[in-house]
Amino acid sequence: MKVVALVSGGKDSCYAMIKCIQYGHQVVALANLMPDDDSVDDLDSYMYQTVGHQIIVSYAECMGLPLFRRRIKGSSRHQNLSYRMTAGDEVEDMFILLNEVKRQIPSVTAVSSGAIASDYQRLRVESVCSRLGLVSLAYMWKQDQSLLLQEMITNGIVAITVKVAALGLDPTKHLGKDIGFLKSYLHKLKEMYGINVCGEGGEYETLTLDCSLFVNARIVLDEFKVVLHSSDAIAPVGILHPLAFHLEKKAEHHSLSGIDEASEISKEKEGFVFEVQGDCIQSCEATFKAAAEVVKPDEVAGNRVHIARTKSDNTFSICFWLQDSCRTSAGLQEDLEAVLRKIELELLGYGFGWENVLYIHLYIADMNNFSIANETYVRYITQEKCPFGVPSRSTIELPLLQVGLGSAYIEVLVANDQSKRVLHVQSISCWAPSCIGPYSQATLHKEILYMAGQLGLDPPNMNLCKGGATAELEQALENSEAIAKSFNCSISTSAVLFVVYCSTYVPSSERHKIQDKQDSYLKQMRLLQLDKGSVIQVLDPIFLYVLVPDLPKRALVEVKPLLYVPEDMNVTIGTEQKHSCSRMPSYWGIQHAHWHDSCIQKCVVQGKICAVVLCITSELLVKICSESLGGDQDNGDYQNSLREAQMERVSRFCIYLLDKLYMQNNFSWEDTKNLRFYLPTSLGLPLEALSLMFTNAFNELAKLGQRIIIGEEPIFNLIPVLGAGRSATSMDDMITCELFARKS
């Protein structure tokens, strides 16, 4: 990509350019924001470093690149973490600056910045990039600062301190010193006082005088003076004010391959400095009308849209799909728009909007139409509609048309409050895959971390890693771990449930390696966490493997972890306290039996959460039906055909086991957040008939035990798949159930 680099003069922005070049991008221009008043050294800004701005003009000549500069007219008016376009804010100066760069150099597609740890700065750069259709590159984001500092020195960055403001840093002693000289002392201060060795906490600022990017000349600072801003006895604040400097030409001119000298920029612009004028005008960003504001209920194909909803009042899931749409739909875009419009209207009926949605499962009939799905999706779900953070998302191809459904099927998890915490990093970095668009890496709500589906993408280049399914799985787990660390937890100790989607492009002979890799990776990670000695509790997660036709980017696997992250990590997690079996229900003639436990995997945190994967294999189907109906287990009919009577019995058996498990662990059906039944297309029964079976079973349960309230909408989702199971080698269950419950 062609990159314009945001430069402050500091070591971070310079090293960010070097990283861009290392990852194959070309730096074609520089952009800098400086004080409106030349006499001001240190601007009171939450966004910009300005000390040493008098020297930045030389970067154009040193690098042989055009430098675009703008005087900062705005101030920090919008100080919330997530930024929204605000007239007069200093962020709008960046927008005007980069907009002019894009106008003069249309080939620019990305912006480089030196963000390491500041969400405040990163989110604002991402906001501006989103409005301009540019990609944010932040290759130092979330990297270890000690390693970064050493890398900068190793890569030949010569940078001096121009501001100090931390305990242990004396303006009279440490200003003007090279970072290589100060490195050991900075590490000593880290041990003593916990400072950030790269200065990310504002401990110090730097000015780069030379590096490998300076192909024409280096900067020599001839004279400066120290200006004390605060003479505090503990942490005095001082800045270096340059008085005189000159450029020292380099004897040999070696063009850096990542600095584009002439292919996209005229010779007249090499070393050119352009000051961008203009006021903080309204941006020309493209926004879409909220569909809920313009769509009338009768415009939605209401007779075709079917809905399922769990009964919890505070956090609940709603599922939307189209019945028999394959005969009337014009394709994915029409079906997806119909479903999205219906969701907006449904949310509106509860007094909610997209900002109340925590998570979205987007199921589509053909992954070749993924780009169409995204284009349609972003017209409805935008950052403007979600001021508290956009929902996390997973996208899967399902055999929808084969079972008579439309091309789009969506499940949303909704909360009736705004206490969620969203992690949405749009910058491409070395940390984890970026989410460029209105979907986030993870959402934390009431101690549950809902993580987006993770592919085996190499974060710096956003390409699937090579090496097959196991390599992709390992990378996906590493990406998941990076996200979990942002919430101070680990997938190896805090995970409750892993859903692993396996593509049919993985040969059946290779699927056992997926599970082996998952098990070995988590075991190794858990040992590392325990060695650190910081882990108080370790959960024993459960696993569900789902066989699907295809995944985004033609990935072979996609991992979707669900984690429990208690607010107080030191609180002891309660253990299961089972009720006596004699008190368990006996519905539909089903009596408690010890073999029932073989159907279930569960992870229960007493008084908090209950996660269950229930698997009915063909062998168990024989056992269930022979006991209930008095059939012959050797009868081939049980193995080769699924009569409706058998499936009715199995549906009741599944609900019986779930109800029993709820009773054993003091949960109720109102605690259910989602309940999915995965049904393989090989069953050969219409989804409508299967839905009726489960509906009838729940209605009977309501009459029998009065432990559940049934409304007009079913509380479960039926998910058509090619196969599912608790093992990657045997995704051939007749029915697989995934349940998650959390007490209010």
XYZ file of C-alpha atoms in Angstrom:
744
model
C 0.000 0.000 0.000
C 1.011 3.625 -0.520
C 1.386 5.202 2.924
C 1.292 8.723 4.318
C 3.118 8.722 7.633
C 1.995 10.840 10.562
C 5.227 12.219 11.991
C 5.744 14.124 15.209
C 9.524 13.925 15.043
C 9.561 11.298 17.771
C 11.229 7.913 17.628
C 7.877 6.078 17.537
C 6.532 7.667 14.367
C 9.881 7.108 12.621
C 10.092 3.460 13.661
C 6.476 3.006 12.546
C 7.576 4.006 9.034
C 10.427 1.504 9.153
C 7.957 -1.232 10.152
C 5.665 -0.289 7.262
C 8.552 -0.698 4.837
C 9.507 -4.036 6.402
C 5.966 -5.284 5.733
C 6.150 -4.304 2.085
C 4.430 -0.906 2.045
C 5.745 2.296 0.448
C 5.943 5.583 2.322
C 5.094 8.304 -0.204
C 4.413 11.343 1.988
C 4.760 12.770 5.495
C 2.092 14.586 7.518
C 2.696 16.716 10.583
C 0.552 18.836 12.894
C 2.223 21.811 14.598
C 1.205 24.622 16.977
C -0.669 27.570 15.530
C 1.848 29.841 17.278
C 5.486 29.264 16.274
C 6.692 30.518 19.662
C 4.906 27.670 21.461
C 6.986 24.537 22.005
C 4.686 22.213 23.913
C 1.025 22.417 22.939
C -1.522 21.376 25.567
C -2.851 18.512 23.458
C -4.152 15.028 24.188
C -3.247 13.989 20.643
C -0.086 15.586 19.323
C 3.578 15.856 20.310
C 4.853 19.256 19.230
C 8.165 19.798 21.033
C 10.848 20.197 18.379
C 8.358 21.207 15.684
C 10.867 23.818 14.442
C 13.050 20.998 13.090
C 10.355 18.829 11.440
C 10.487 20.973 8.301
C 13.866 19.343 7.590
C 12.337 15.850 7.337
C 11.182 16.561 3.798
C 14.744 17.130 2.594
C 16.262 14.386 4.734
C 13.872 11.779 3.331
C 13.247 13.226 -0.122
C 9.494 13.114 0.441
C 6.766 15.756 0.399
C 5.832 17.016 3.862
C 2.307 18.249 4.483
C 1.920 20.382 7.613
C -1.071 21.969 9.298
C -1.308 24.358 12.206
C -3.554 23.020 14.950
C -6.641 25.234 15.147
C -8.820 23.020 17.303
C -8.662 21.865 20.900
C -9.578 18.711 22.829
C -13.337 19.251 22.795
C -14.461 15.620 22.507
C -12.644 13.899 25.363
C -14.591 10.633 25.560
C -12.552 7.580 24.651
C -14.442 6.843 21.432
C -14.343 9.813 19.108
C -17.263 11.269 17.163
C -16.802 14.026 14.614
C -16.786 17.310 16.569
C -16.398 20.736 14.985
C -13.477 22.625 16.504
C -11.792 19.519 17.874
C -8.081 19.060 17.208
C -8.841 15.722 15.534
C -10.562 17.607 12.716
C -7.210 19.249 11.941
C -5.853 15.784 11.225
C -8.830 15.059 8.996
C -8.247 18.230 6.939
C -4.526 17.491 6.721
C -4.923 13.900 5.524
C -7.783 14.825 3.222
C -5.440 17.237 1.431
C -2.730 14.576 1.186
C -5.245 12.217 -0.372
C -6.356 14.926 -2.814
C -2.829 15.667 -3.969
C -1.638 12.032 -3.936
C -4.686 9.886 -4.857
C -2.639 6.679 -4.684
C -2.388 6.950 -0.882
C -4.436 4.192 0.747
C -2.989 3.939 4.268
C -1.838 6.026 7.229
C 1.049 5.103 9.504
C 1.157 6.141 13.154
C 3.382 5.405 16.135
C 0.604 4.273 18.478
C 1.856 1.802 21.092
C -0.562 1.825 24.013
C -2.875 4.853 23.819
C -6.434 3.842 22.902
C -7.347 7.516 22.925
C -4.947 8.358 20.102
C -5.456 5.110 18.168
C -9.232 5.455 18.087
C -8.981 9.000 16.761
C -6.586 8.039 13.992
C -8.895 5.139 13.100
C -11.906 7.458 13.077
C -10.232 9.831 10.624
C -9.048 6.924 8.459
C -12.552 5.459 8.396
C -14.020 8.761 7.217
C -11.414 9.091 4.469
C -11.495 5.471 3.337
C -7.902 4.887 4.448
C -6.339 1.971 6.317
C -4.677 2.646 9.655
C -1.288 0.968 10.114
C -0.053 0.727 13.704
C 2.585 -1.991 13.713
C 3.839 -1.169 17.215
C 0.405 -1.456 18.826
C 0.421 -3.580 22.005
C 4.063 -4.590 21.517
C 6.429 -4.993 24.453
C 7.991 -1.586 25.061
C 11.350 -2.932 26.217
C 11.701 -4.915 23.010
C 10.522 -1.967 20.935
C 13.093 0.366 22.458
C 15.874 -2.107 21.719
C 14.594 -2.608 18.151
C 14.616 1.148 17.557
C 18.220 1.407 18.716
C 19.248 -1.678 16.729
C 17.637 -0.245 13.598
C 19.802 2.852 13.883
C 17.320 5.430 15.142
C 19.226 8.332 16.645
C 16.745 10.210 18.815
C 17.276 12.614 21.692
C 14.970 13.520 24.555
C 13.233 16.871 24.077
C 10.857 16.647 27.035
C 11.049 14.891 30.417
C 8.247 14.669 32.953
C 8.755 11.709 35.273
C 10.218 10.739 38.603
C 13.907 10.090 38.112
C 14.298 12.202 34.947
C 16.062 15.533 35.522
C 15.722 18.182 32.764
C 19.216 19.519 33.467
C 20.763 16.049 33.177
C 18.659 14.075 30.747
C 17.372 16.472 28.085
C 19.210 16.188 24.780
C 20.463 12.675 25.551
C 20.272 9.867 22.997
C 17.879 6.979 23.713
C 20.732 4.506 23.296
C 22.620 6.273 26.061
C 19.532 6.382 28.322
C 18.288 2.831 27.697
C 19.759 1.157 30.776
C 18.734 4.077 32.986
C 15.158 3.937 31.655
C 14.976 0.234 32.521
C 16.256 1.033 35.991
C 13.465 3.616 36.405
C 10.974 1.029 35.211
C 12.070 -1.353 37.968
C 12.066 1.414 40.587
C 8.946 3.393 39.650
C 7.155 1.438 36.927
C 7.667 3.990 34.138
C 7.061 3.123 30.480
C 10.478 2.704 28.890
C 9.155 4.037 25.564
C 7.606 7.048 27.291
C 4.026 5.978 26.557
C 2.855 7.444 29.835
C 4.199 10.889 28.930
C 7.431 10.295 30.856
C 9.519 11.712 28.020
C 9.372 12.737 24.359
C 12.041 12.437 21.689
C 13.196 13.999 18.442
C 14.758 11.835 15.732
C 17.921 13.338 14.221
C 18.908 10.406 12.025
C 17.731 6.982 10.921
C 17.766 4.716 7.868
C 14.839 6.698 6.415
C 17.011 9.829 6.202
C 18.596 8.940 2.882
C 19.794 12.455 1.969
C 20.966 14.038 5.202
C 21.028 13.870 8.979
C 20.079 16.655 11.387
C 22.720 18.203 13.611
C 21.461 20.182 16.595
C 23.940 23.019 17.126
C 22.428 24.883 20.032
C 19.478 24.561 22.407
C 18.259 25.751 25.744
C 16.413 23.987 28.542
C 13.071 25.482 29.531
C 11.603 24.435 32.877
C 7.839 24.142 32.835
C 7.693 22.864 36.389
C 10.401 22.842 39.012
C 8.640 20.203 41.070
C 11.157 18.610 43.407
C 9.917 15.069 42.699
C 9.191 15.104 38.944
C 10.287 18.374 37.320
C 9.031 19.014 33.781
C 11.378 20.482 31.219
C 11.633 20.804 27.459
C 14.442 21.328 24.997
C 14.018 24.411 22.821
C 16.199 24.249 19.661
C 18.079 27.444 18.857
C 20.179 26.395 15.868
C 20.598 23.295 13.696
C 21.881 22.324 10.265
C 21.712 19.385 7.869
C 24.732 17.240 7.197
C 24.602 15.685 3.754
C 25.186 11.960 3.570
C 28.115 10.929 1.394
C 26.282 8.064 -0.292
C 22.646 8.214 -1.299
C 21.013 4.824 -0.788
C 17.322 4.924 -1.603
C 15.263 2.860 0.807
C 13.072 0.465 -1.182
C 9.987 1.406 0.772
C 10.324 5.123 0.059
C 8.758 5.867 -3.316
C 10.764 8.660 -4.861
C 9.184 9.283 -8.233
C 6.716 6.656 -9.408
C 3.676 8.346 -7.897
C 5.067 11.773 -7.010
C 6.402 14.379 -9.380
C 10.028 15.405 -8.997
C 8.841 18.866 -7.990
C 7.280 17.399 -4.843
C 10.420 15.651 -3.585
C 11.470 17.497 -0.432
C 8.464 19.778 -0.902
C 6.798 21.340 2.167
C 3.138 22.268 1.854
C 1.172 23.998 4.595
C -2.476 22.931 4.560
C -4.936 25.736 5.206
C -8.698 25.696 5.794
C -11.141 25.666 8.645
C -12.484 22.719 10.600
C -15.401 22.221 8.236
C -17.899 19.428 8.308
C -16.471 16.239 6.838
C -17.731 14.748 3.638
C -17.964 11.284 5.077
C -20.554 9.009 3.573
C -23.288 8.095 6.003
C -26.249 5.902 5.461
C -29.784 6.574 6.529
C -30.940 4.430 9.371
C -33.213 1.883 7.786
C -35.456 1.826 10.835
C -36.301 5.459 10.208
C -37.478 4.925 6.655
C -38.895 1.419 6.579
C -42.492 0.756 7.423
C -43.415 -2.583 8.950
C -45.583 -3.543 5.988
C -42.609 -3.093 3.655
C -40.796 -5.985 5.304
C -41.683 -9.425 4.016
C -43.209 -10.203 7.384
C -44.860 -13.443 6.371
C -41.480 -14.815 5.325
C -39.471 -13.667 8.356
C -39.473 -16.107 11.257
C -38.307 -15.180 14.753
C -37.050 -17.061 17.809
C -36.329 -15.366 21.152
C -35.090 -16.416 24.576
C -37.181 -15.191 27.491
C -34.642 -13.365 29.643
C -35.462 -9.699 30.141
C -31.954 -8.320 30.582
C -29.845 -10.202 28.013
C -31.510 -12.286 25.339
C -30.974 -13.611 21.840
C -33.265 -13.137 18.860
C -32.939 -15.184 15.702
C -34.273 -14.131 12.283
C -34.526 -16.224 9.134
C -36.589 -16.439 5.960
C -38.796 -19.428 5.231
C -39.127 -20.759 1.658
C -37.192 -17.752 0.415
C -35.321 -19.741 -2.228
C -38.421 -19.599 -4.426
C -39.101 -15.869 -4.021
C -35.771 -14.176 -3.234
C -33.621 -12.305 -5.700
C -30.527 -13.344 -3.731
C -28.444 -12.601 -0.664
C -28.743 -8.809 -0.760
C -32.546 -8.863 -0.801
C -32.754 -11.519 1.895
C -30.173 -9.857 4.134
C -31.855 -6.457 3.798
C -35.212 -7.998 4.706
C -33.737 -9.619 7.812
C -31.776 -6.513 8.878
C -34.844 -4.291 8.457
C -36.885 -6.726 10.518
C -34.227 -6.760 13.252
C -34.233 -2.954 13.418
C -37.998 -2.892 13.721
C -37.963 -5.629 16.352
C -35.324 -3.790 18.389
C -37.288 -0.577 18.018
C -40.311 -2.357 19.451
C -38.334 -3.002 22.641
C -37.109 0.575 22.701
C -33.643 -0.586 21.633
C -31.306 -0.053 18.703
C -28.115 -1.508 17.300
C -26.231 0.017 20.246
C -27.913 -2.625 22.453
C -26.575 -5.528 20.404
C -23.592 -7.357 21.908
C -22.970 -10.024 19.292
C -24.123 -10.989 15.821
C -23.995 -14.388 14.151
C -24.205 -13.806 10.416
C -25.019 -16.975 8.506
C -25.079 -16.825 4.706
C -25.820 -19.414 2.029
C -22.793 -18.750 -0.185
C -19.429 -17.415 0.994
C -18.700 -16.257 -2.558
C -21.157 -13.446 -1.743
C -19.256 -12.393 1.380
C -18.451 -8.951 -0.054
C -22.131 -8.387 -0.867
C -23.034 -9.400 2.685
C -20.527 -6.909 4.110
C -21.669 -4.077 1.849
C -25.261 -4.641 2.937
C -24.321 -5.122 6.603
C -22.454 -1.815 6.857
C -25.453 0.140 5.596
C -27.397 -0.851 8.698
C -24.824 -1.350 11.452
C -22.565 1.681 11.735
C -20.319 3.196 14.365
C -22.607 6.236 14.425
C -25.487 4.009 15.541
C -23.321 2.300 18.156
C -21.685 5.037 20.267
C -20.828 2.484 22.969
C -19.097 0.172 20.510
C -20.085 -1.962 17.534
C -21.114 -5.595 18.103
C -18.659 -8.456 17.744
C -19.437 -10.846 14.894
C -18.818 -14.247 13.364
C -19.667 -15.090 9.756
C -20.274 -18.664 8.598
C -21.626 -20.313 5.456
C -24.484 -22.722 6.190
C -26.518 -24.986 3.892
C -29.536 -22.681 4.197
C -31.041 -23.172 0.768
C -30.868 -26.955 1.065
C -33.359 -26.818 3.939
C -35.678 -24.262 2.344
C -34.420 -21.141 4.104
C -33.376 -17.838 2.570
C -29.831 -16.764 1.797
C -29.367 -14.921 5.120
C -29.940 -16.017 8.716
C -28.997 -13.756 11.635
C -28.853 -14.196 15.378
C -28.338 -11.177 17.641
C -27.545 -11.078 21.347
C -29.194 -8.049 22.949
C -28.721 -6.333 26.321
C -31.136 -3.896 27.937
C -28.294 -1.732 29.280
C -25.155 -0.012 28.029
C -22.628 -1.527 30.407
C -20.770 -3.381 27.661
C -17.071 -2.822 27.032
C -16.046 -3.209 23.401
C -12.598 -3.808 21.929
C -12.556 -2.519 18.347
C -9.110 -2.127 16.802
C -9.267 -1.179 13.128
C -5.544 -0.563 12.693
C -3.447 -3.225 11.023
C -0.778 -4.187 13.540
C 1.313 -7.090 14.820
C -1.085 -7.534 17.743
C -4.146 -9.329 16.347
C -6.246 -9.193 13.163
C -7.833 -5.805 12.610
C -11.585 -5.322 12.281
C -11.880 -2.722 9.543
C -15.580 -1.954 9.668
C -18.469 -1.983 12.121
C -17.651 -5.203 13.949
C -15.306 -5.598 16.892
C -12.826 -8.163 18.188
C -14.657 -8.762 21.467
C -17.416 -7.496 23.740
C -17.393 -7.836 27.532
C -20.779 -7.666 29.223
C -21.563 -8.633 32.797
C -18.417 -10.769 33.173
C -18.902 -12.668 29.889
C -16.447 -12.042 27.059
C -18.014 -12.694 23.654
C -15.156 -12.987 21.175
C -15.568 -12.587 17.434
C -14.870 -15.601 15.275
C -11.098 -15.829 14.823
C -9.462 -17.004 11.612
C -5.841 -18.025 11.204
C -4.859 -14.590 9.906
C -1.312 -13.297 10.257
C -2.024 -9.847 11.801
C 0.612 -7.720 9.998
C -0.541 -8.698 6.508
C -4.067 -10.013 7.196
C -3.408 -13.125 5.081
C -4.215 -16.677 6.103
C -1.092 -18.361 7.379
C 0.274 -21.250 5.365
C 0.553 -24.805 6.593
C -2.987 -26.131 6.476
C -5.741 -26.447 9.048
C -3.526 -26.972 12.115
C -1.383 -23.939 11.304
C -4.504 -21.825 10.840
C -5.947 -23.121 14.106
C -2.783 -22.307 16.042
C -2.738 -18.779 14.613
C -6.440 -18.340 15.385
C -5.788 -19.397 18.982
C -2.841 -16.990 19.223
C -5.085 -14.217 17.935
C -7.715 -15.178 20.499
C -5.114 -15.109 23.262
C -3.945 -11.632 22.233
C -7.526 -10.388 22.499
C -8.058 -12.131 25.839
C -4.937 -10.450 27.249
C -6.535 -7.082 26.521
C -9.150 -8.065 29.107
C -6.531 -9.402 31.575
C -7.409 -13.039 31.038
C -6.356 -16.058 28.969
C -8.257 -18.471 26.752
C -6.387 -21.284 28.521
C -7.793 -20.473 31.973
C -10.936 -18.365 31.486
C -12.623 -20.038 28.521
C -16.007 -21.611 29.113
C -16.749 -22.816 25.599
C -14.927 -23.154 22.278
C -16.921 -23.495 19.091
C -14.635 -24.552 16.254
C -16.070 -24.301 12.741
C -14.380 -26.691 10.322
C -14.631 -26.213 6.574
C -15.366 -29.130 4.255
C -12.115 -28.197 2.527
C -10.352 -29.970 5.407
C -10.025 -33.644 4.406
C -11.710 -35.992 6.867
C -8.384 -37.769 7.346
C -6.850 -34.514 8.622
C -9.558 -33.480 11.085
C -8.107 -35.347 14.040
C -5.066 -33.063 13.846
C -7.301 -30.047 14.514
C -8.433 -31.395 17.856
C -4.927 -32.575 18.768
C -3.539 -29.101 18.043
C -6.319 -27.427 20.053
C -5.695 -29.678 23.049
C -1.903 -29.335 22.978
C -1.978 -25.562 22.479
C -4.354 -24.935 25.377
C -2.442 -27.308 27.635
C 0.821 -25.531 26.876
C -0.744 -22.103 27.377
C -2.278 -23.191 30.668
C 1.092 -24.381 31.973
C 2.615 -21.027 31.040
C -0.151 -19.179 32.858
C 0.237 -21.348 35.961
C 4.008 -20.844 35.909
C 3.422 -17.099 36.116
C 1.638 -17.707 39.407
C -1.033 -15.077 38.749
C -3.911 -17.423 37.967
C -6.363 -17.932 40.835
C -8.917 -20.117 39.076
C -8.797 -22.337 35.999
C -11.978 -23.293 34.184
C -12.419 -26.586 32.353
C -13.894 -25.533 28.987
C -16.155 -27.561 26.743
C -15.800 -27.955 22.986
C -18.120 -28.053 20.015
C -16.958 -28.772 16.468
C -19.220 -27.791 13.580
C -18.744 -28.867 9.957
C -19.752 -26.113 7.502
C -19.466 -25.649 3.722
C -17.133 -22.638 3.797
C -15.657 -19.822 5.881
C -14.519 -16.242 5.131
C -11.358 -16.011 2.997
C -11.780 -19.745 2.356
C -10.288 -20.394 5.767
C -10.140 -23.981 6.945
C -11.084 -23.283 10.571
C -12.671 -20.511 12.619
C -12.549 -20.406 16.414
C -15.187 -18.720 18.563
C -14.248 -18.645 22.275
C -16.589 -17.640 25.103
C -14.861 -16.552 28.336
C -15.857 -15.885 31.930
C -14.039 -12.812 33.254
C -15.116 -12.056 36.832
C -14.908 -8.455 37.950
C -12.918 -9.562 40.978
C -10.374 -12.077 39.690
C -9.543 -13.125 43.269
C -13.044 -14.363 44.058
C -13.157 -18.137 44.369
C -15.334 -19.716 41.696
C -18.050 -21.871 43.201
C -18.192 -25.562 42.428
C -21.131 -27.564 41.186
C -23.592 -28.714 43.827
C -25.774 -31.407 42.348
C -29.205 -32.231 43.662
C -30.109 -35.772 44.503
C -31.128 -37.847 41.481
C -34.289 -38.887 43.312
C -35.524 -35.305 43.022
C -34.947 -35.163 39.268
C -37.953 -34.986 36.948
C -39.434 -38.001 35.190
C -41.141 -36.658 32.080
C -42.434 -38.550 29.045
C -41.615 -41.819 30.751
C -37.908 -40.984 30.805
C -36.203 -42.137 33.994
C -32.805 -41.010 35.243
C -29.994 -43.261 34.054
C -26.241 -42.995 34.535
C -25.588 -43.201 30.790
C -27.327 -39.825 30.372
C -24.114 -38.146 31.511
C -22.326 -39.493 28.438
C -24.463 -37.166 26.285
C -23.344 -33.996 28.028
C -20.331 -31.742 28.347
C -20.815 -28.885 30.770
C -18.955 -26.014 32.367
C -20.791 -24.628 35.374
C -19.745 -21.760 37.604
C -22.110 -22.082 40.517
C -24.485 -19.151 40.823
C -23.069 -17.538 37.686
C -23.043 -19.396 34.382
C -23.946 -22.716 32.837
C -22.629 -23.820 29.448
C -23.677 -27.131 27.909
C -22.967 -29.122 24.773
C -25.366 -32.042 24.386
C -24.627 -34.616 21.687
C -26.950 -37.321 20.419
C -24.992 -39.800 18.323
C -26.518 -42.542 16.203
C -25.621 -45.055 18.932
C -27.382 -42.987 21.586
C -30.325 -42.526 19.248
C -30.759 -46.299 19.199
C -30.584 -46.422 22.992
C -33.045 -43.560 23.484
C -35.603 -44.927 21.052
C -35.280 -48.546 22.156
C -35.856 -47.611 25.788
C -38.672 -45.211 25.073
C -40.444 -47.012 22.275
C -39.459 -50.560 23.036
C -37.627 -50.885 19.712
C -35.036 -53.430 18.758
C -31.522 -51.996 18.987
C -30.399 -54.337 16.214
C -33.055 -53.100 13.850
C -31.327 -51.401 10.924
C -34.110 -48.837 10.720
C -32.609 -47.091 13.743
C -29.312 -46.668 11.923
C -30.480 -45.848 8.403
C -33.680 -43.831 8.699
C -35.022 -41.193 11.020
C -38.732 -41.487 11.364
C -40.579 -38.537 12.832
C -41.607 -40.605 15.845
C -37.956 -41.199 16.655
C -37.059 -37.529 16.313
C -39.994 -36.508 18.479
C -38.690 -38.851 21.166
C -35.159 -37.484 20.810
C -36.360 -33.872 21.008
C -38.147 -34.642 24.272
C -35.097 -36.476 25.585
C -32.842 -33.466 24.850
C -35.164 -31.067 26.633
C -35.538 -33.505 29.533
C -31.741 -33.611 30.000
C -31.406 -29.832 29.791
C -34.208 -29.320 32.293
C -32.638 -31.859 34.634
C -29.255 -30.151 34.352
C -30.855 -26.783 35.106
C -32.497 -28.208 38.222
C -29.279 -29.847 39.384
C -27.410 -26.557 39.198
C -30.144 -24.165 40.406
C -30.731 -22.501 37.033
C -34.023 -21.712 35.367
C -35.041 -21.492 31.712
C -35.316 -17.719 32.112
C -31.538 -17.674 32.593
C -31.049 -18.915 29.018
C -29.102 -16.536 26.793
C -28.954 -18.786 23.778
C -30.147 -22.273 22.893
C -29.117 -23.724 19.545
C -29.912 -27.099 18.020
C -27.502 -28.021 15.224
C -29.228 -30.300 12.737
C -27.331 -31.996 9.903
C -28.913 -31.788 6.457
C -28.536 -35.588 6.261
C -31.488 -35.937 8.632
C -33.723 -35.519 5.613
C -36.559 -33.969 7.611
C -37.966 -30.491 6.879
C -36.727 -27.846 9.290
C -40.310 -26.744 9.787
C -41.268 -30.216 11.016
C -38.263 -30.355 13.349
C -39.103 -26.912 14.703
C -42.634 -28.061 15.459
C -41.313 -31.092 17.349
C -39.167 -29.000 19.655
C -41.942 -26.430 20.079
C -44.408 -29.130 21.090
C -41.886 -30.601 23.515
C -41.375 -27.222 25.214
C -45.133 -26.687 25.381
C -45.530 -30.080 27.042
C -42.725 -29.261 29.472
C -44.498 -26.045 30.428
C -47.622 -28.028 31.269
C -45.782 -30.836 33.024
C -43.333 -28.995 35.229
C -44.437 -25.376 35.047
C -40.755 -24.428 35.095
C -40.891 -22.562 31.820
C -43.108 -19.893 30.289
C -43.814 -20.342 26.590
C -44.740 -17.436 24.353
C -45.606 -17.148 20.694
C -41.980 -17.340 19.595
C -39.803 -20.415 20.178
C -36.892 -19.961 22.594
C -34.481 -22.028 20.496
C -32.676 -21.685 17.169
C -32.394 -24.474 14.633
C -29.062 -24.267 12.821
C -28.712 -26.393 9.660
C -25.152 -27.711 9.312
C -23.305 -30.454 7.493
C -22.337 -32.001 10.808
C -21.545 -31.305 14.460
C -20.137 -33.041 17.493
C -17.862 -32.858 20.493
C -14.949 -34.194 18.461
C -13.408 -32.955 15.211
C -13.221 -36.552 14.018
C -16.889 -37.379 14.607
C -18.975 -34.403 13.546
C -21.811 -36.762 12.710
C -24.258 -36.312 15.594
C -27.943 -36.703 14.859
C -28.583 -33.642 17.024
C -26.159 -31.373 18.851
C -27.338 -28.771 21.331
C -25.418 -25.710 22.532
C -26.826 -23.917 25.568
C -25.528 -20.962 27.506
C -27.183 -19.520 30.596
C -26.203 -16.764 32.983
C -27.973 -15.714 36.121
C -29.117 -12.102 36.197
